[in-house]
Coordinates of C-alpha atoms in Angstrom, one line a residue:
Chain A
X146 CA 0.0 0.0 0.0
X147 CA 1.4 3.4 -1.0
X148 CA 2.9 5.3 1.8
X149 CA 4.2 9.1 2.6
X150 CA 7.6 8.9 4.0
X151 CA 10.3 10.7 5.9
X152 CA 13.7 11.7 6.7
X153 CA 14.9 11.9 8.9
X154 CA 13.3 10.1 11.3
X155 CA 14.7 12.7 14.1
X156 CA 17.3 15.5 13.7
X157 CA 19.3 17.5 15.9
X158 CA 20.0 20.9 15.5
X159 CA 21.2 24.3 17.1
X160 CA 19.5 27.4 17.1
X161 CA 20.2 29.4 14.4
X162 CA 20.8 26.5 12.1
X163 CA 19.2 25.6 8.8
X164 CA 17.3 22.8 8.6
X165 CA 15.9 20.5 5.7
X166 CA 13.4 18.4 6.3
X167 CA 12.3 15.6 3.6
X168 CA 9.2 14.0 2.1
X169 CA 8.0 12.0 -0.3
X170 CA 4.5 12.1 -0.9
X171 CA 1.9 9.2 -2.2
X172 CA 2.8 9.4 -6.4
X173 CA -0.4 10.0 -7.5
X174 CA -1.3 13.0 -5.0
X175 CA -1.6 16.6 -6.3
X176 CA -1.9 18.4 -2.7
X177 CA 1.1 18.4 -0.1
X178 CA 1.3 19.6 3.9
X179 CA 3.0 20.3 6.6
X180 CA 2.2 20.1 10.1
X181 CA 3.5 20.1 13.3
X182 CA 3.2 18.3 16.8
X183 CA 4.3 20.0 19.5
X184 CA 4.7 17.9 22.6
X185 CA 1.8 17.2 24.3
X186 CA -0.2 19.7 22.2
X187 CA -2.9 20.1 18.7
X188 CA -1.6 19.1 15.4
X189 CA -1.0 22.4 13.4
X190 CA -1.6 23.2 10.2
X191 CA 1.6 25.5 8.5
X192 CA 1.6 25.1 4.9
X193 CA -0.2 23.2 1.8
X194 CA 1.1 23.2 -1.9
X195 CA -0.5 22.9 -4.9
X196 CA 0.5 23.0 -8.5
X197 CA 4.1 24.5 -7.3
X198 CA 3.4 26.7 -5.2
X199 CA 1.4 27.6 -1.8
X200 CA -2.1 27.6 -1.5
X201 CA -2.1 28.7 2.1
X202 CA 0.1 29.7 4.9
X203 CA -0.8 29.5 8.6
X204 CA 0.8 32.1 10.7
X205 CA 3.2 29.8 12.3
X206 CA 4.8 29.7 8.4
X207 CA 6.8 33.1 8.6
X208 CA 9.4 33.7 6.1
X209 CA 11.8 31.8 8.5
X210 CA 9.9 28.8 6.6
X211 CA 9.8 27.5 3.2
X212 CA 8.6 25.2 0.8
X213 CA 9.6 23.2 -2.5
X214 CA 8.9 20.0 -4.7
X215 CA 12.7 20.2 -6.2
X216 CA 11.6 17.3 -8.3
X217 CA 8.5 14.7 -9.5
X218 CA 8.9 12.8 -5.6
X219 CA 10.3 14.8 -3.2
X220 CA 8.7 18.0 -0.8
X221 CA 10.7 19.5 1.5
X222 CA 10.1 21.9 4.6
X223 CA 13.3 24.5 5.4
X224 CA 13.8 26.4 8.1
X225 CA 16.4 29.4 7.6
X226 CA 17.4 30.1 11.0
X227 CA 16.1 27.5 13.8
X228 CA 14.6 28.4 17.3
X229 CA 14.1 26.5 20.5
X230 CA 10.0 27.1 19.9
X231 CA 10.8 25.0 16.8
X232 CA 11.0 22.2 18.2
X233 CA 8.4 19.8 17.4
X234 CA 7.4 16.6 15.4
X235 CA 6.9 17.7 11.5
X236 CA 4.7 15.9 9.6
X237 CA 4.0 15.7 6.0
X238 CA 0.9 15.2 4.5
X239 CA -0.4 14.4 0.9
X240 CA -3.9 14.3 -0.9
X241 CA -5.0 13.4 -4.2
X242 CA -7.8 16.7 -3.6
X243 CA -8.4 19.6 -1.4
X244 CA -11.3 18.0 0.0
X245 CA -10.6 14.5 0.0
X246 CA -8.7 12.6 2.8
X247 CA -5.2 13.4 3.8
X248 CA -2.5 10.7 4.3
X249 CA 0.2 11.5 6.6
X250 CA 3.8 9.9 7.5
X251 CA 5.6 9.0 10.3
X252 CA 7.2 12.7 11.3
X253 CA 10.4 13.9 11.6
X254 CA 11.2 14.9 15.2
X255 CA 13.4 18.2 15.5
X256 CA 15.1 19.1 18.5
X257 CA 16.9 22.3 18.5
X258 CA 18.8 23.1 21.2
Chain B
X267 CA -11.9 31.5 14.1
X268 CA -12.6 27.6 12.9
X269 CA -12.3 25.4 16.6
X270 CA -12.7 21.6 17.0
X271 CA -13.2 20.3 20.8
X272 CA -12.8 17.1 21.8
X273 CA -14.4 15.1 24.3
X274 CA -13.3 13.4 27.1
X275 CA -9.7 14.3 27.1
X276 CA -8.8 11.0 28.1
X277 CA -11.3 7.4 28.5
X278 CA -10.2 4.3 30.2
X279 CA -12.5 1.4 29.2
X280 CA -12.6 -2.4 29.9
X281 CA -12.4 -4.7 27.0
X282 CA -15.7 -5.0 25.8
X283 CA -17.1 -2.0 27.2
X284 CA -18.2 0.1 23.9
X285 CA -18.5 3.9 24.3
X286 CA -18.6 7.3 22.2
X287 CA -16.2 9.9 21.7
X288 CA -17.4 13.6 20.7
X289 CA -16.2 16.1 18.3
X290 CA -18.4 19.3 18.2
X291 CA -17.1 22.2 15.4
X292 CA -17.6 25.5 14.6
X293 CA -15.7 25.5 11.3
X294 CA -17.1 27.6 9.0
X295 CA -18.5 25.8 5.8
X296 CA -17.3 22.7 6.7
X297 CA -16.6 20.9 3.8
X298 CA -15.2 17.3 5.4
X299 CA -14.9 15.8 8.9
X300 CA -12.0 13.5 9.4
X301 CA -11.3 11.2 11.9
X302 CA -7.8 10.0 12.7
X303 CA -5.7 6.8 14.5
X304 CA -2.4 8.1 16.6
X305 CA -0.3 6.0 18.2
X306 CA 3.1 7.5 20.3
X307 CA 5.4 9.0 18.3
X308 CA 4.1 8.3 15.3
X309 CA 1.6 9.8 12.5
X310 CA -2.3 10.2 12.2
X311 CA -3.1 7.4 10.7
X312 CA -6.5 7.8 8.3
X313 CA -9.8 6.6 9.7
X314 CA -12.6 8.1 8.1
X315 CA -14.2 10.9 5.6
X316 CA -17.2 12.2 6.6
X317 CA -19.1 15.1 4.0
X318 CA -22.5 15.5 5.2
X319 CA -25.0 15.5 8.5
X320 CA -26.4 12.0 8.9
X321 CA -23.6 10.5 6.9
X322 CA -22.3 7.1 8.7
X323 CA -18.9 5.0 8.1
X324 CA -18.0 1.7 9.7
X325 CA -14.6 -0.3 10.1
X326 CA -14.2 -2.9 12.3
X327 CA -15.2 -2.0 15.7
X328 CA -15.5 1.8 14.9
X329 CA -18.2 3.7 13.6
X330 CA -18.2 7.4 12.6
X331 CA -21.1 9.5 12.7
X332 CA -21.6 13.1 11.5
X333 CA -24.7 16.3 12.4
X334 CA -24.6 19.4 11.7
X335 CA -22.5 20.7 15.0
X336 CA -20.4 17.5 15.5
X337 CA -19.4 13.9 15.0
X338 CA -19.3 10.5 17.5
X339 CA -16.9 7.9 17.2
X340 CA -18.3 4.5 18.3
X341 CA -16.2 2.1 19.7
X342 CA -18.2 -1.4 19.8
X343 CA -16.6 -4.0 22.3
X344 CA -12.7 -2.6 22.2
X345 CA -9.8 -4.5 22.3
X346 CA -6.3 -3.1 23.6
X347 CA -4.7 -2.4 20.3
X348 CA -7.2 -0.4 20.0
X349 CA -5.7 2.3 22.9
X350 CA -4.5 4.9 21.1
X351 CA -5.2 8.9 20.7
X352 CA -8.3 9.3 18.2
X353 CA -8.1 12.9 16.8
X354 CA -10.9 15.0 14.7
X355 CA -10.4 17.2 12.1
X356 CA -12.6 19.9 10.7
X357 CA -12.1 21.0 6.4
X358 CA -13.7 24.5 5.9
X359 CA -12.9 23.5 2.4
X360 CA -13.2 26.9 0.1
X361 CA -10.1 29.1 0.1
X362 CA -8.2 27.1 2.5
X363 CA -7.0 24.8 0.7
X364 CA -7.3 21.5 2.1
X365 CA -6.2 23.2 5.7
X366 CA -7.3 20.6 8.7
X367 CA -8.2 22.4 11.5
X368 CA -7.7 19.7 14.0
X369 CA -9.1 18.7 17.9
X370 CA -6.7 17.9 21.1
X371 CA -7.3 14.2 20.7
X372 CA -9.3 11.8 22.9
X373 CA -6.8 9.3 24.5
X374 CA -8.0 5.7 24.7
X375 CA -7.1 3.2 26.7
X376 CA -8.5 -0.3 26.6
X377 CA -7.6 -2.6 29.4
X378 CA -8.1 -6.3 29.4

């Protein structure tokens, strides 16, 4: 069964690093997310991507935060200049429409410290 | 400001002993209600798509429900595996883009 994955599982970082952090959706989806999980709290919606480019920002997504699809497979979430409130578990998302049900993967768990 | 609460935070049942969980919205023009799996440390894991009031979906020993201010999951005779978070999500659809707007999570935990 086709699955979103992600790398890296967890990553370590300190503040004021750049940070890349890698997906690859389900093949046939046309809409991609982020979100994150911070401990113990909501999963948050920051970002979704359509067509090659972003269909919606939350305001967590400031321009420390970006997005690209550098290629047919892969979506990636950067993060210019970390912060300790960055900490969290990312997860990526995919859909094959806006409305229809979203499939996420396992996370990538930054720590920044 | 689109909000999805969750209720009980947290339910301990015996196995076999079948309850509800709640999910009441205010998400304007909701366009999809979602319900999701999460175990520890890992991702949502899809459950079910829900589009209009009085719309049902079953799996297994869950059952989704959907009115027009919120949702019920119905857990028939649990097992343990099935402890886990169980989280709600609200799509207000339109100009945002596939956005979830998503609950706090009802914990589960089935003893046997």
């Amino acid at each position: 069964e086709p699955e979103v994955t992600q790398t890296p599982s967890h990553q370590v970082t300190q503040m004021g690093q750049e940070v890349i952090l890698r997906c690859v959706p389900i093949s046939n989806h046309l809409y991609f997310y982020w979100y994150r999980q911070i401990l113990g709290q909501k999963v948050e919606f920051l970002v979704s991507f359509y067509n090659n480019e972003i269909s919606e920002k939350s305001e967590i997504f400031d321009d420390q935060f970006s997005v690209e699809r550098p290629d047919g497979s892969n979506f990636t979430l950067k993060i210019r200049s970390t912060k300790l409130e960055d900490s969290a578990m990312y997860f990526c998302a995919s859909s094959v429409g806006e409305l229809h049900e979203q499939y996420f993967g396992p996370g990538t768990r930054l720590t920044v410290t | 400001e689109d909000q999805v609460t969750q209720s009980p935070e947290a339910l301990r049942l015996q196995e076999g002993e079948s309850s509800s969980l709640n999910c009441s919205y205010t998400v304007s023009g909701l366009r999809g209600l979602f319900w999701y799996r999460q175990d520890p440390g890992k991702g949502p894991e899809f459950l079910f798509t829900l589009y209009s009031a009085g719309e049902e979906k079953e799996k297994e020993r869950l059952k989704a429900t959907l009115t027009k201010k919120e949702s019920f999951l119905h857990i028939t005779a649990p097992k343990p595996e099935d402890s886990a978070t169980y989280l709600c999500a609200g799509n207000a659809g339109g100009t945002s883009y596939g956005k979830l707007t998503f609950g706090q999570g009802t914990i589960l935990t089935v003893h046997p």
